[in-house]
Coordinates of C-alpha atoms and ligand atoms in Angstrom, one line a residue:
M846 CA 29.4 -19.3 -4.2
E847 CA 26.6 -21.6 -3.1
L848 CA 23.5 -22.9 -4.7
T849 CA 20.3 -21.6 -3.1
L850 CA 16.7 -21.4 -3.8
W851 CA 16.3 -17.7 -3.1
T852 CA 18.9 -15.0 -2.9
Y853 CA 18.7 -11.4 -1.5
E854 CA 21.0 -10.1 -4.2
G855 CA 22.0 -11.3 -7.7
P856 CA 25.6 -11.3 -8.9
P857 CA 27.3 -7.9 -9.5
H858 CA 26.5 -7.9 -13.2
V859 CA 22.8 -7.6 -12.3
G860 CA 23.8 -4.4 -10.4
A861 CA 25.5 -3.1 -13.6
M862 CA 22.3 -4.0 -15.5
R863 CA 20.3 -1.9 -13.1
I864 CA 22.5 1.1 -13.9
A865 CA 22.2 0.6 -17.7
T866 CA 18.5 0.0 -17.5
S867 CA 18.0 3.2 -15.4
M868 CA 19.7 5.4 -18.0
K869 CA 19.1 6.6 -21.5
G870 CA 21.8 6.3 -24.2
L871 CA 23.9 3.8 -22.2
H872 CA 24.4 0.3 -23.5
Y873 CA 25.8 -2.8 -21.7
V874 CA 27.6 -5.6 -23.5
L875 CA 27.7 -8.6 -21.2
H876 CA 30.0 -11.5 -21.9
A877 CA 27.7 -14.3 -20.7
P878 CA 26.4 -17.7 -21.5
Q879 CA 23.0 -18.1 -23.2
G880 CA 21.2 -18.8 -19.9
D881 CA 22.1 -15.4 -18.5
T882 CA 19.5 -13.6 -20.6
Y883 CA 17.1 -14.6 -17.7
A884 CA 18.1 -11.4 -16.1
D885 CA 15.9 -9.4 -18.5
L886 CA 12.9 -10.8 -16.8
L887 CA 13.8 -9.1 -13.6
F888 CA 13.0 -5.8 -15.3
T889 CA 10.2 -6.7 -17.7
M890 CA 8.4 -9.1 -15.3
I891 CA 9.0 -7.7 -11.8
E892 CA 9.2 -4.0 -12.7
R893 CA 6.9 -4.4 -15.7
R894 CA 9.1 -2.2 -17.8
D895 CA 7.9 -1.6 -21.4
Q896 CA 11.3 -2.3 -22.9
R897 CA 14.0 -4.9 -22.6
P898 CA 17.1 -3.7 -20.6
P899 CA 19.7 -2.2 -23.0
V900 CA 21.9 -5.2 -22.8
T901 CA 23.6 -7.3 -25.5
Y902 CA 24.7 -10.7 -24.4
T903 CA 27.5 -12.6 -26.2
T904 CA 25.5 -15.7 -25.4
F905 CA 28.4 -18.1 -25.8
Q906 CA 27.7 -21.8 -25.7
A907 CA 29.7 -24.8 -24.7
R908 CA 30.9 -25.4 -28.3
D909 CA 32.3 -21.8 -28.4
L910 CA 34.7 -22.5 -25.6
G911 CA 37.1 -24.3 -27.8
G912 CA 37.1 -21.4 -30.3
D913 CA 37.9 -17.7 -30.1
T914 CA 35.5 -16.3 -27.5
A915 CA 37.5 -13.0 -27.5
E916 CA 36.5 -12.4 -31.1
L917 CA 32.9 -13.1 -30.0
V918 CA 33.2 -10.3 -27.5
K919 CA 34.5 -7.9 -30.1
Q920 CA 31.9 -8.8 -32.6
S921 CA 29.1 -8.3 -30.0
V922 CA 30.5 -4.9 -29.1
R923 CA 30.8 -3.9 -32.7
D924 CA 27.2 -5.1 -33.5
A925 CA 25.8 -3.4 -30.4
Y926 CA 27.4 -0.1 -31.3
E927 CA 26.2 -0.3 -34.9
R928 CA 22.7 -1.2 -33.9
F929 CA 22.0 1.0 -30.9
K930 CA 24.4 3.9 -31.5
P931 CA 24.7 4.5 -27.7
D932 CA 26.4 7.6 -26.2
A933 CA 28.5 5.4 -23.9
M934 CA 29.0 1.6 -23.4
L935 CA 29.6 -0.6 -20.4
V936 CA 31.4 -3.8 -21.1
G937 CA 31.7 -6.6 -18.6
E938 CA 31.2 -10.3 -17.9
S939 CA 29.0 -12.6 -15.8
C940 CA 30.1 -15.2 -13.4
T941 CA 30.8 -18.0 -15.9
A942 CA 32.5 -15.7 -18.4
E943 CA 34.8 -14.5 -15.6
L944 CA 36.3 -18.0 -15.6
I945 CA 37.2 -17.7 -19.3
Q946 CA 39.3 -14.6 -18.6
D947 CA 38.7 -12.9 -21.9
Q948 CA 38.9 -9.4 -20.3
P949 CA 36.0 -8.0 -22.4
G950 CA 36.4 -4.5 -21.0
S951 CA 40.0 -4.2 -22.2
L952 CA 39.1 -5.8 -25.6
A953 CA 36.4 -3.2 -26.1
Q954 CA 38.6 -0.3 -25.1
G955 CA 41.1 -1.5 -27.7
M956 CA 38.5 -1.2 -30.5
N957 CA 38.7 2.6 -30.7
L958 CA 34.9 3.1 -30.9
P959 CA 33.9 6.8 -31.0
V960 CA 32.1 6.6 -27.7
P961 CA 33.4 6.2 -24.1
I962 CA 33.8 2.6 -23.1
V963 CA 33.5 1.8 -19.4
P964 CA 35.2 -1.5 -18.6
L965 CA 33.7 -3.3 -15.7
E966 CA 35.6 -5.7 -13.6
L967 CA 33.1 -7.0 -11.1
P968 CA 34.3 -10.1 -9.2
A969 CA 31.3 -12.3 -9.2
Y970 CA 32.4 -14.8 -6.7
S971 CA 33.1 -12.3 -3.9
K972 CA 30.7 -9.4 -4.5
K973 CA 27.0 -8.9 -5.1
E974 CA 24.4 -6.9 -6.9
N975 CA 24.4 -3.7 -4.8
W976 CA 28.1 -3.5 -4.9
G977 CA 28.0 -4.1 -8.7
A978 CA 25.5 -1.2 -9.1
S979 CA 27.6 1.1 -6.9
E980 CA 30.9 0.2 -8.7
T981 CA 29.3 0.6 -12.1
F982 CA 27.8 4.0 -11.3
Y983 CA 31.1 5.2 -9.8
H984 CA 33.2 4.0 -12.9
L985 CA 30.7 5.6 -15.3
V986 CA 30.8 8.9 -13.4
R987 CA 34.6 8.8 -13.2
T988 CA 35.2 7.8 -16.8
L989 CA 32.9 10.6 -18.1
L990 CA 34.1 13.3 -15.7
L991 CA 37.8 12.6 -15.3
P992 CA 38.7 14.8 -18.3
M993 CA 36.8 17.7 -16.6
Q994 CA 38.4 17.3 -13.2
P995 CA 40.0 20.6 -12.0
A996 CA 43.8 20.5 -12.0
P997 CA 45.5 20.1 -8.7
G998 CA 46.0 23.4 -6.9
T999 CA 42.8 24.9 -8.4
A1000 CA 41.0 27.1 -5.9
S1001 CA 38.3 25.1 -4.0
R1002 CA 34.6 25.7 -4.4
E1003 CA 33.0 28.6 -2.7
P1004 CA 30.4 27.7 -0.1
V1005 CA 26.9 27.2 -1.7
P1006 CA 25.2 30.2 0.0
A1007 CA 27.9 32.5 -1.3
V1008 CA 27.6 31.1 -4.9
I1009 CA 23.8 31.4 -5.1
A1010 CA 23.9 34.9 -3.6
R1011 CA 26.5 36.0 -6.1
E1012 CA 24.7 34.4 -9.1
G1013 CA 21.2 35.5 -7.8
R1014 CA 19.6 32.1 -8.3
R1015 CA 18.0 29.2 -6.4
P1016 CA 20.3 26.4 -5.3
R1017 CA 20.4 23.2 -7.4
V1018 CA 21.2 19.7 -6.4
N1019 CA 21.7 16.3 -7.9
L1020 CA 19.6 13.3 -6.7
L1021 CA 21.9 10.3 -6.7
G1022 CA 21.3 6.6 -6.3
A1023 CA 17.8 5.8 -7.6
T1024 CA 17.8 2.8 -10.0
A1025 CA 15.7 0.4 -11.8
L1026 CA 14.6 -2.5 -9.5
G1027 CA 15.1 -0.3 -6.4
F1028 CA 12.4 -0.3 -3.8
R1029 CA 10.0 2.5 -4.6
N1030 CA 12.9 4.5 -6.2
R1031 CA 10.6 6.0 -8.9
D1032 CA 8.2 7.4 -6.3
D1033 CA 10.9 8.5 -3.9
V1034 CA 12.4 10.6 -6.6
R1035 CA 9.1 12.3 -7.4
E1036 CA 8.5 12.9 -3.7
V1037 CA 11.9 14.3 -2.9
T1038 CA 11.7 16.5 -6.0
R1039 CA 8.5 18.0 -4.7
L1040 CA 9.8 18.5 -1.2
L1041 CA 13.0 20.2 -2.5
Q1042 CA 11.0 22.4 -4.8
D1043 CA 8.8 23.4 -1.9
L1044 CA 12.0 24.4 -0.1
G1045 CA 13.2 26.5 -3.0
V1046 CA 15.8 24.1 -4.3
D1047 CA 15.9 22.8 -7.9
I1048 CA 16.9 19.4 -9.1
H1049 CA 19.7 19.6 -11.5
V1050 CA 20.2 15.9 -12.5
C1051 CA 18.7 12.8 -11.1
A1052 CA 21.0 9.8 -11.7
P1053 CA 21.3 7.1 -12.7
L1054 CA 17.4 6.9 -12.9
N1055 CA 16.3 8.7 -16.0
A1056 CA 19.7 10.3 -16.7
T1057 CA 21.3 10.6 -20.1
V1058 CA 25.1 10.3 -20.6
A1059 CA 25.1 14.1 -21.1
D1060 CA 23.4 14.5 -17.7
I1061 CA 26.3 12.7 -16.1
R1062 CA 28.7 15.1 -17.6
R1063 CA 26.6 18.0 -16.1
L1064 CA 26.7 16.6 -12.5
P1065 CA 29.5 19.0 -11.3
E1066 CA 27.3 22.1 -12.3
A1067 CA 25.1 21.4 -9.3
D1068 CA 25.7 22.9 -5.9
A1069 CA 25.5 19.6 -4.0
N1070 CA 24.8 15.9 -4.3
V1071 CA 21.9 14.4 -2.4
V1072 CA 22.6 10.7 -1.8
L1073 CA 19.2 9.0 -1.6
Y1074 CA 20.5 5.4 -1.6
P1075 CA 24.0 5.1 -0.2
E1076 CA 24.3 1.4 -1.3
V1077 CA 24.4 2.7 -4.9
A1078 CA 25.6 6.3 -4.8
D1079 CA 27.9 6.7 -1.8
T1080 CA 31.1 5.9 -3.7
A1081 CA 30.3 8.1 -6.6
A1082 CA 29.3 11.0 -4.4
R1083 CA 32.5 10.7 -2.4
W1084 CA 34.5 10.8 -5.6
L1085 CA 32.6 13.9 -6.8
Q1086 CA 33.3 15.5 -3.4
K1087 CA 37.0 14.8 -3.7
A1088 CA 37.4 15.6 -7.4
F1089 CA 35.0 18.6 -7.7
G1090 CA 34.5 19.7 -4.0
M1091 CA 30.8 19.0 -4.2
P1092 CA 29.2 18.8 -0.7
I1093 CA 27.0 15.7 0.1
V1094 CA 23.6 15.7 1.8
K1095 CA 23.7 12.4 3.6
T1096 CA 20.4 12.2 5.5
V1097 CA 18.0 9.7 4.0
P1098 CA 14.5 11.2 4.4
I1099 CA 12.6 8.1 5.3
G1100 CA 10.2 8.8 8.3
V1101 CA 9.0 12.0 9.7
L1102 CA 12.0 12.6 12.0
A1103 CA 14.5 11.8 9.2
T1104 CA 12.6 14.0 6.7
R1105 CA 12.8 16.9 9.2
E1106 CA 16.5 16.3 9.6
F1107 CA 16.9 16.1 5.8
I1108 CA 15.2 19.5 5.4
E1109 CA 17.5 21.0 8.1
E1110 CA 20.6 19.5 6.3
I1111 CA 19.5 21.0 3.0
G1112 CA 19.2 24.3 4.8
R1113 CA 22.7 24.0 6.2
V1114 CA 24.3 23.0 2.9
T1115 CA 22.5 25.4 0.6
G1116 CA 21.7 28.3 2.9
V1117 CA 18.0 28.4 2.1
D1118 CA 15.6 29.3 4.9
V1119 CA 13.8 26.0 5.6
T1120 CA 12.0 27.3 8.7
P1121 CA 8.6 28.0 7.0
V1122 CA 8.3 24.5 5.7
L1123 CA 9.3 22.9 9.0
E1124 CA 6.8 25.1 10.9
R1125 CA 4.0 24.4 8.5
E1126 CA 4.7 20.7 8.8
R1127 CA 4.7 20.9 12.6
A1128 CA 1.7 23.1 12.9
G1129 CA -1.0 20.7 11.5
T1130 CA -2.9 18.1 13.5
A1131 CA -5.6 16.3 11.7
Q1132 CA -5.6 17.8 8.2
A1133 CA -3.4 16.2 5.5
D1134 CA -1.6 18.3 3.0
A1135 CA 1.4 17.8 0.8
S1136 CA 3.8 19.4 3.3
R1137 CA 3.2 17.2 6.3
S1138 CA 2.6 13.6 7.3
M1139 CA -0.4 12.1 9.1
L1140 CA 1.9 9.6 10.8
P1141 CA 2.6 11.5 14.0
W1142 CA -1.1 12.3 14.5
Y1143 CA -2.3 8.8 13.7
S1144 CA 0.3 7.1 15.8
R1145 CA -0.8 9.2 18.8
S1146 CA -4.5 8.5 18.1
V1147 CA -6.5 6.2 20.3
D1148 CA -6.8 3.7 17.5
S1149 CA -3.1 3.2 17.5
T1150 CA -2.4 3.0 21.2
Y1151 CA -2.9 -0.8 21.3
L1152 CA 0.0 -1.0 18.8
T1153 CA 2.4 0.5 21.3
G1154 CA 5.1 -2.0 22.3
K1155 CA 4.4 -4.4 19.3
R1156 CA 7.4 -6.6 18.8
V1157 CA 9.0 -5.9 15.5
F1158 CA 11.7 -7.7 13.5
V1159 CA 13.4 -5.6 10.7
F1160 CA 15.5 -7.0 7.9
G1161 CA 16.7 -5.8 4.5
D1162 CA 19.3 -3.5 2.9
A1163 CA 21.0 -1.3 5.5
T1164 CA 19.5 2.1 4.4
H1165 CA 15.9 0.9 4.7
V1166 CA 16.5 -1.2 7.8
L1167 CA 18.1 1.7 9.8
A1168 CA 15.3 4.0 8.7
A1169 CA 12.6 1.4 9.4
A1170 CA 13.9 0.6 12.9
R1171 CA 14.0 4.2 13.8
I1172 CA 10.5 4.8 12.6
A1173 CA 9.3 1.7 14.4
K1174 CA 10.9 2.6 17.7
D1175 CA 10.8 6.4 17.8
E1176 CA 7.7 7.3 15.7
L1177 CA 5.3 4.4 16.2
G1178 CA 6.3 3.2 19.7
F1179 CA 7.0 -0.4 18.6
N1180 CA 9.6 -2.6 20.3
V1181 CA 12.4 -3.5 17.9
V1182 CA 13.3 -7.1 19.0
G1183 CA 15.6 -7.9 16.1
I1184 CA 17.4 -6.2 13.2
G1185 CA 19.6 -7.3 10.4
T1186 CA 20.9 -6.9 6.9
Y1187 CA 22.0 -9.0 4.0
D1188 CA 24.4 -6.3 2.8
R1189 CA 27.7 -6.9 4.5
A1190 CA 29.2 -3.7 3.1
F1191 CA 26.9 -1.7 5.4
A1192 CA 26.9 -4.2 8.3
R1193 CA 28.8 -1.9 10.6
A1194 CA 26.1 0.8 10.7
V1195 CA 23.5 -1.9 11.4
R1196 CA 25.5 -3.4 14.2
E1197 CA 26.1 -0.1 15.8
Y1198 CA 22.4 0.7 15.8
A1199 CA 21.5 -2.7 17.1
A1200 CA 23.9 -2.3 20.0
S1201 CA 22.3 1.1 20.8
I1202 CA 18.9 -0.5 21.3
G1203 CA 20.3 -3.5 23.0
V1204 CA 19.7 -6.3 20.4
D1205 CA 22.1 -8.4 18.3
A1206 CA 22.3 -7.6 14.6
L1207 CA 21.8 -10.5 12.2
I1208 CA 24.2 -10.0 9.3
S1209 CA 23.5 -12.8 6.8
D1210 CA 22.4 -13.4 3.3
D1211 CA 21.0 -16.9 4.2
Y1212 CA 17.2 -16.6 4.3
L1213 CA 17.0 -19.8 6.4
A1214 CA 19.1 -18.1 9.1
V1215 CA 16.6 -15.2 8.9
E1216 CA 13.7 -17.5 9.2
A1217 CA 15.2 -19.2 12.2
K1218 CA 15.7 -15.8 13.8
V1219 CA 12.1 -14.8 13.2
S1220 CA 10.9 -18.0 14.7
E1221 CA 13.1 -17.6 17.7
L1222 CA 12.1 -14.0 18.3
A1223 CA 8.4 -14.5 17.6
P1224 CA 7.7 -10.9 16.6
E1225 CA 4.2 -9.5 16.0
L1226 CA 5.3 -7.7 12.8
V1227 CA 8.1 -8.4 10.3
L1228 CA 9.4 -5.5 8.2
G1229 CA 11.6 -7.0 5.5
T1230 CA 12.1 -7.9 1.8
Q1231 CA 9.9 -10.1 -0.3
M1232 CA 11.8 -13.0 1.3
E1233 CA 10.7 -12.1 4.7
R1234 CA 7.2 -11.7 3.3
H1235 CA 7.3 -15.4 2.5
I1236 CA 8.9 -16.3 5.8
A1237 CA 6.3 -14.3 7.7
K1238 CA 3.5 -15.8 5.7
R1239 CA 4.6 -19.3 6.6
L1240 CA 4.8 -18.4 10.2
G1241 CA 1.5 -16.6 10.3
V1242 CA 3.0 -13.2 11.2
P1243 CA 1.9 -9.9 9.6
C1244 CA 4.6 -8.4 7.4
A1245 CA 5.3 -5.3 5.4
V1246 CA 8.0 -4.9 2.7
I1247 CA 10.5 -2.1 3.3
S1248 CA 13.4 -3.0 1.1
A1249 CA 14.6 -4.7 -2.1
P1250 CA 14.6 -7.4 -3.2
I1251 CA 11.1 -6.7 -4.5
H1252 CA 8.4 -8.5 -6.3
V1253 CA 5.6 -7.2 -8.6
Q1254 CA 3.4 -6.0 -5.8
D1255 CA 6.2 -3.7 -4.7
V1256 CA 5.9 -1.8 -7.9
P1257 CA 2.4 -0.4 -7.6
A1258 CA 0.7 1.5 -10.3
R1259 CA -0.1 4.3 -7.8
H1260 CA 2.3 6.8 -6.3
S1261 CA 3.7 5.1 -3.2
P1262 CA 6.9 6.6 -2.0
Q1263 CA 8.9 5.8 1.2
M1264 CA 10.6 9.2 1.4
G1265 CA 9.3 12.5 2.5
F1266 CA 6.1 13.3 4.5
E1267 CA 4.0 11.4 2.0
G1268 CA 6.3 8.5 2.3
A1269 CA 5.7 8.5 6.0
N1270 CA 2.0 8.3 5.3
V1271 CA 2.5 5.3 3.0
I1272 CA 4.7 3.7 5.7
F1273 CA 2.1 4.2 8.4
D1274 CA -0.6 2.6 6.2
T1275 CA 1.5 -0.3 5.0
W1276 CA 2.8 -1.2 8.4
V1277 CA -0.2 -0.7 10.6
H1278 CA -2.8 -2.2 8.3
P1279 CA -1.3 -5.8 8.4
L1280 CA -1.4 -5.5 12.2
M1281 CA -5.1 -4.3 12.1
M1282 CA -6.0 -7.1 9.6
G1283 CA -4.1 -9.7 11.6
L1284 CA -6.0 -8.7 14.7
E1285 CA -9.2 -8.6 12.8
E1286 CA -8.7 -12.0 11.3
H1287 CA -7.6 -13.5 14.6
L1288 CA -10.7 -12.2 16.3
L1289 CA -13.0 -13.3 13.5
H1290 CA -11.5 -16.7 13.7
M1291 CA -11.7 -17.0 17.4
F1292 CA -15.3 -15.8 17.5
R1293 CA -16.5 -17.3 14.3
D1294 CA -19.0 -19.6 16.1
D1295 CA -20.4 -16.9 18.4
F1296 CA -24.0 -15.9 17.8
E1297 CA -23.1 -12.5 16.5
F1298 CA -21.1 -13.9 13.6
G1299 CA -23.4 -16.9 12.8
D1300 CA -25.0 -17.1 9.4
G1301 CA -28.4 -16.3 10.9
A1302 CA -27.2 -13.2 12.8
S1303 CA -28.7 -9.9 11.8
P1304 CA -26.6 -6.7 11.8
S1305 CA -25.9 -5.7 15.4
H1306 CA -27.3 -2.2 15.0
L1307 CA -30.7 -3.6 14.0
H1308 CA -32.0 -4.6 17.4
A1309 CA -35.5 -5.1 16.2
S1310 CA -34.6 -7.9 13.9
A1311 CA -32.4 -9.7 16.5
A1312 CA -35.4 -12.0 17.1
A1313 CA -35.0 -13.3 13.6
V1314 CA -32.2 -15.6 14.9
A1315 CA -33.2 -19.2 14.4
P1316 CA -35.1 -20.5 17.4
A1317 CA -32.8 -23.5 17.8
Q1318 CA -29.9 -21.0 18.2
A1319 CA -31.9 -18.9 20.7
Q1320 CA -31.9 -21.7 23.4
A1321 CA -29.6 -21.5 26.3
P1322 CA -27.1 -24.5 26.4
S1323 CA -28.9 -26.4 29.1
S1324 CA -27.1 -29.6 28.1
D1325 CA -23.7 -27.9 28.2
R1326 CA -21.4 -30.2 30.1
L1327 CA -19.4 -27.6 31.9
G1328 CA -22.0 -24.9 31.8
T1329 CA -19.6 -22.7 29.8
L1330 CA -19.2 -22.1 26.1
A1331 CA -18.7 -25.8 25.3
T1332 CA -21.0 -25.5 22.3
P1333 CA -20.9 -21.9 21.4
R1334 CA -23.3 -22.3 18.4
T1335 CA -26.2 -23.3 20.7
F1336 CA -25.4 -20.5 23.1
A1337 CA -27.0 -17.7 21.0
N1338 CA -28.7 -14.9 22.9
S1339 CA -28.2 -16.6 26.3
P1340 CA -27.5 -14.5 29.3
T1341 CA -24.1 -14.7 31.0
P1342 CA -23.1 -18.4 31.3
T1343 CA -22.6 -19.8 34.8
P1344 CA -19.5 -21.9 35.2
I1345 CA -19.9 -24.7 37.7
D1346 CA -17.7 -25.3 40.7
A1347 CA -14.6 -27.0 39.3
H1348 CA -14.7 -29.6 42.2
E1349 CA -18.3 -30.6 41.7
P1350 CA -18.8 -34.1 40.2
V1351 CA -20.5 -34.1 36.9
A1352 CA -22.8 -36.8 35.5
P1353 CA -21.8 -38.5 32.3
E1354 CA -23.7 -37.3 29.2
A1355 CA -24.3 -38.4 25.6
A1356 CA -21.3 -37.5 23.4
S1357 CA -23.6 -35.8 20.9
A1358 CA -24.8 -33.5 23.6
V1359 CA -21.4 -32.1 24.3
G1360 CA -20.4 -31.8 20.7
L1361 CA -17.8 -34.6 20.5
T1362 CA -16.9 -36.0 17.1
E1363 CA -17.1 -39.8 16.6
E1364 CA -13.3 -40.0 16.8
E1365 CA -13.3 -38.1 20.1
E1366 CA -16.2 -40.1 21.4
E1367 CA -14.3 -43.3 20.9
S1368 CA -11.4 -42.0 23.0
R1369 CA -13.7 -40.5 25.6
P1370 CA -13.1 -41.7 29.2
V1371 CA -15.7 -44.1 30.6
S1372 CA -16.2 -42.1 33.8
A1373 CA -16.9 -38.5 33.5
V1374 CA -16.7 -37.9 37.2
R1375 CA -14.2 -35.2 37.7
T1376 CA -11.0 -36.4 39.2
P1377 CA -7.8 -34.5 39.7
V1378 CA -5.9 -34.4 36.3
T1379 CA -2.2 -33.8 36.0
V1380 CA -1.7 -34.9 32.5
V1381 CA -3.8 -33.8 29.5
T1382 CA -3.8 -35.1 26.0
W1383 CA -4.7 -33.0 22.9
L1384 CA -7.0 -34.9 20.6
G1385 CA -6.2 -34.6 16.9
P1386 CA -9.0 -32.1 15.9
A1387 CA -8.2 -29.9 18.9
E1388 CA -4.5 -29.9 18.0
A1389 CA -5.5 -28.9 14.4
E1390 CA -7.7 -26.1 15.7
L1391 CA -4.9 -24.8 17.9
K1392 CA -2.6 -24.6 14.9
K1393 CA -5.1 -22.1 13.3
I1394 CA -4.3 -19.6 16.0
P1395 CA -1.4 -17.2 15.1
F1396 CA 1.8 -18.7 16.4
F1397 CA 2.7 -15.7 18.6
V1398 CA -0.4 -16.3 20.8
R1399 CA -0.6 -20.0 20.2
G1400 CA 1.7 -20.9 23.2
K1401 CA -0.4 -18.9 25.5
A1402 CA -3.6 -20.4 24.2
R1403 CA -2.1 -23.9 24.6
R1404 CA -1.0 -23.2 28.2
N1405 CA -4.4 -21.6 29.1
T1406 CA -6.3 -24.5 27.7
E1407 CA -4.2 -27.1 29.5
R1408 CA -4.5 -25.2 32.8
Y1409 CA -8.3 -24.9 32.2
A1410 CA -8.5 -28.7 31.4
M1411 CA -6.6 -29.7 34.5
D1412 CA -8.6 -27.4 36.7
H1413 CA -11.8 -28.8 35.4
G1414 CA -10.8 -32.5 35.5
I1415 CA -10.5 -32.9 31.7
S1416 CA -7.8 -35.2 30.6
E1417 CA -8.4 -35.1 26.9
I1418 CA -8.7 -31.7 25.2
T1419 CA -11.3 -31.5 22.5
V1420 CA -12.1 -28.5 20.2
D1421 CA -14.8 -27.6 22.6
T1422 CA -12.3 -27.5 25.5
L1423 CA -10.2 -25.1 23.6
Y1424 CA -13.1 -22.7 23.1
D1425 CA -14.4 -23.3 26.6
A1426 CA -11.0 -22.2 27.9
K1427 CA -11.0 -19.2 25.6
A1428 CA -14.4 -18.2 26.9
Y1429 CA -13.4 -18.9 30.5
Y1430 CA -10.2 -16.7 30.4
G1431 CA -11.8 -14.1 28.2
R1432 CA -14.5 -13.2 30.7
Ligands
SF4_2835 S1 26.8 -17.2 -14.8 FE1 26.3 -16.3 -12.8 S2 24.4 -15.2 -13.2 FE2 24.7 -16.5 -14.9 S3 23.5 -18.3 -14.3 FE3 25.6 -18.7 -13.7 S4 25.6 -18.1 -11.6 FE4 23.8 -17.1 -12.5

């Protein structure tokens, strides 16, 4: 364990809290020091839940360590049962409590309470939050369903199409893996439910999100399990497959292509005819409806073609990273220059995908390593977690969040799924708009002194009022040293500027006439006669101005400006030189 400012995942007991908080009638007794109650804030502050998580902390203090902390555990379990009357209880410990070795799960099991007790042994020093959530869900499912497991030798399940034909009903599936604090889990469940109902498939149980303890006991009544988030539900689904013969639908429907594949897999597993929905989805072009996404049409539209080939870096949990990389590459035409995950348990799949597109995978939970990678690759868009949002902001790169860990803005009030066709619409909007805005801001910044954007400029569509521009601005820049856009503000309404011959000597001029600051004037060369220049110096204000340019084009702007300066005999680069160069190369 290492101390860090930020972390992608909390300790495994936070994963257990996510399961308990997702469900109804489940209570978690956590043997933990007083300070660990901070974890409540993750749910009430970030996800803005209207209730505290259903967790009782033993909140032992330093002075308790000399006494009987095991009795403290038992008393807390007893009190929690009396107070909350849960249908089942999870009992475990946090990192610090693990060192005391009280075995709270075993202690609670020995108390003969009239509800199932699920003891949790989550090694805090080697495992993390997602693993903790997965392990907790698996043990809960197993504890509640083990008594119902068919005896060895019982005939295996009939294929789903045969069962539903015999019983004359629609197929029903469980949705597994959605949890509290998951990225858009609430909205994904709603979207996938709508999609499945459209296909003629009912939802039997959604778990752990919104499930009761009784719902968990009903899981085997469904025809199949749909694993929405493998990080949380893969282990439980595989156990249900082994113990009850339940088939698994594994395709995660994030993106248009994956949603089509998900529909096809539902068709294969349940036997329903999915062709009408697929055909309806493929038929449309420019009209939105619930059964299709605008992403394919928008990404082919003229507005989007300048996005083709954008360099993208993708980082997050494995499920969202793999889905995002595929959407970026195959659906939007971006160039995925880097990919990685903090979740070592799923590193293999990410490595394999990275190899298939010819990049190295970054497997790390060190955000500084991720930041270094983003700097090195200089992408034009970062798709990541809220950590990458901070990183991208610092580096001046557009960013969209695609994965947990999340922050408040990733739990919007509106419906905002990632899955299904509507999810693809949301993804298109959230990824493409930062690129548009980035471009817009960059252009506004670069052209902010041009006459069209000046304070006195009238709207461009009102030609008649163009003459309203201030007379001083309407003069051509006769005193412009290089005859280019050295002082853009005075260049309003001028016809095309005429650059002079780069080898022609130029007479010295007053500094004020060429827009130099006092500081720049002091360091101005005595002779302004153009001589060959091989070394140029950036003056402070110009260097500061350069830094305002997004870093992914800054290098090019620097090189162009230096080349321009040398070609024009300028040894010291001022703010004006920078904009002169921009105008010169932009013609
Ligand atoms: S016990 Fe674990 S979770 Fe609690 S504060 Fe210490 S490191 Fe964090």
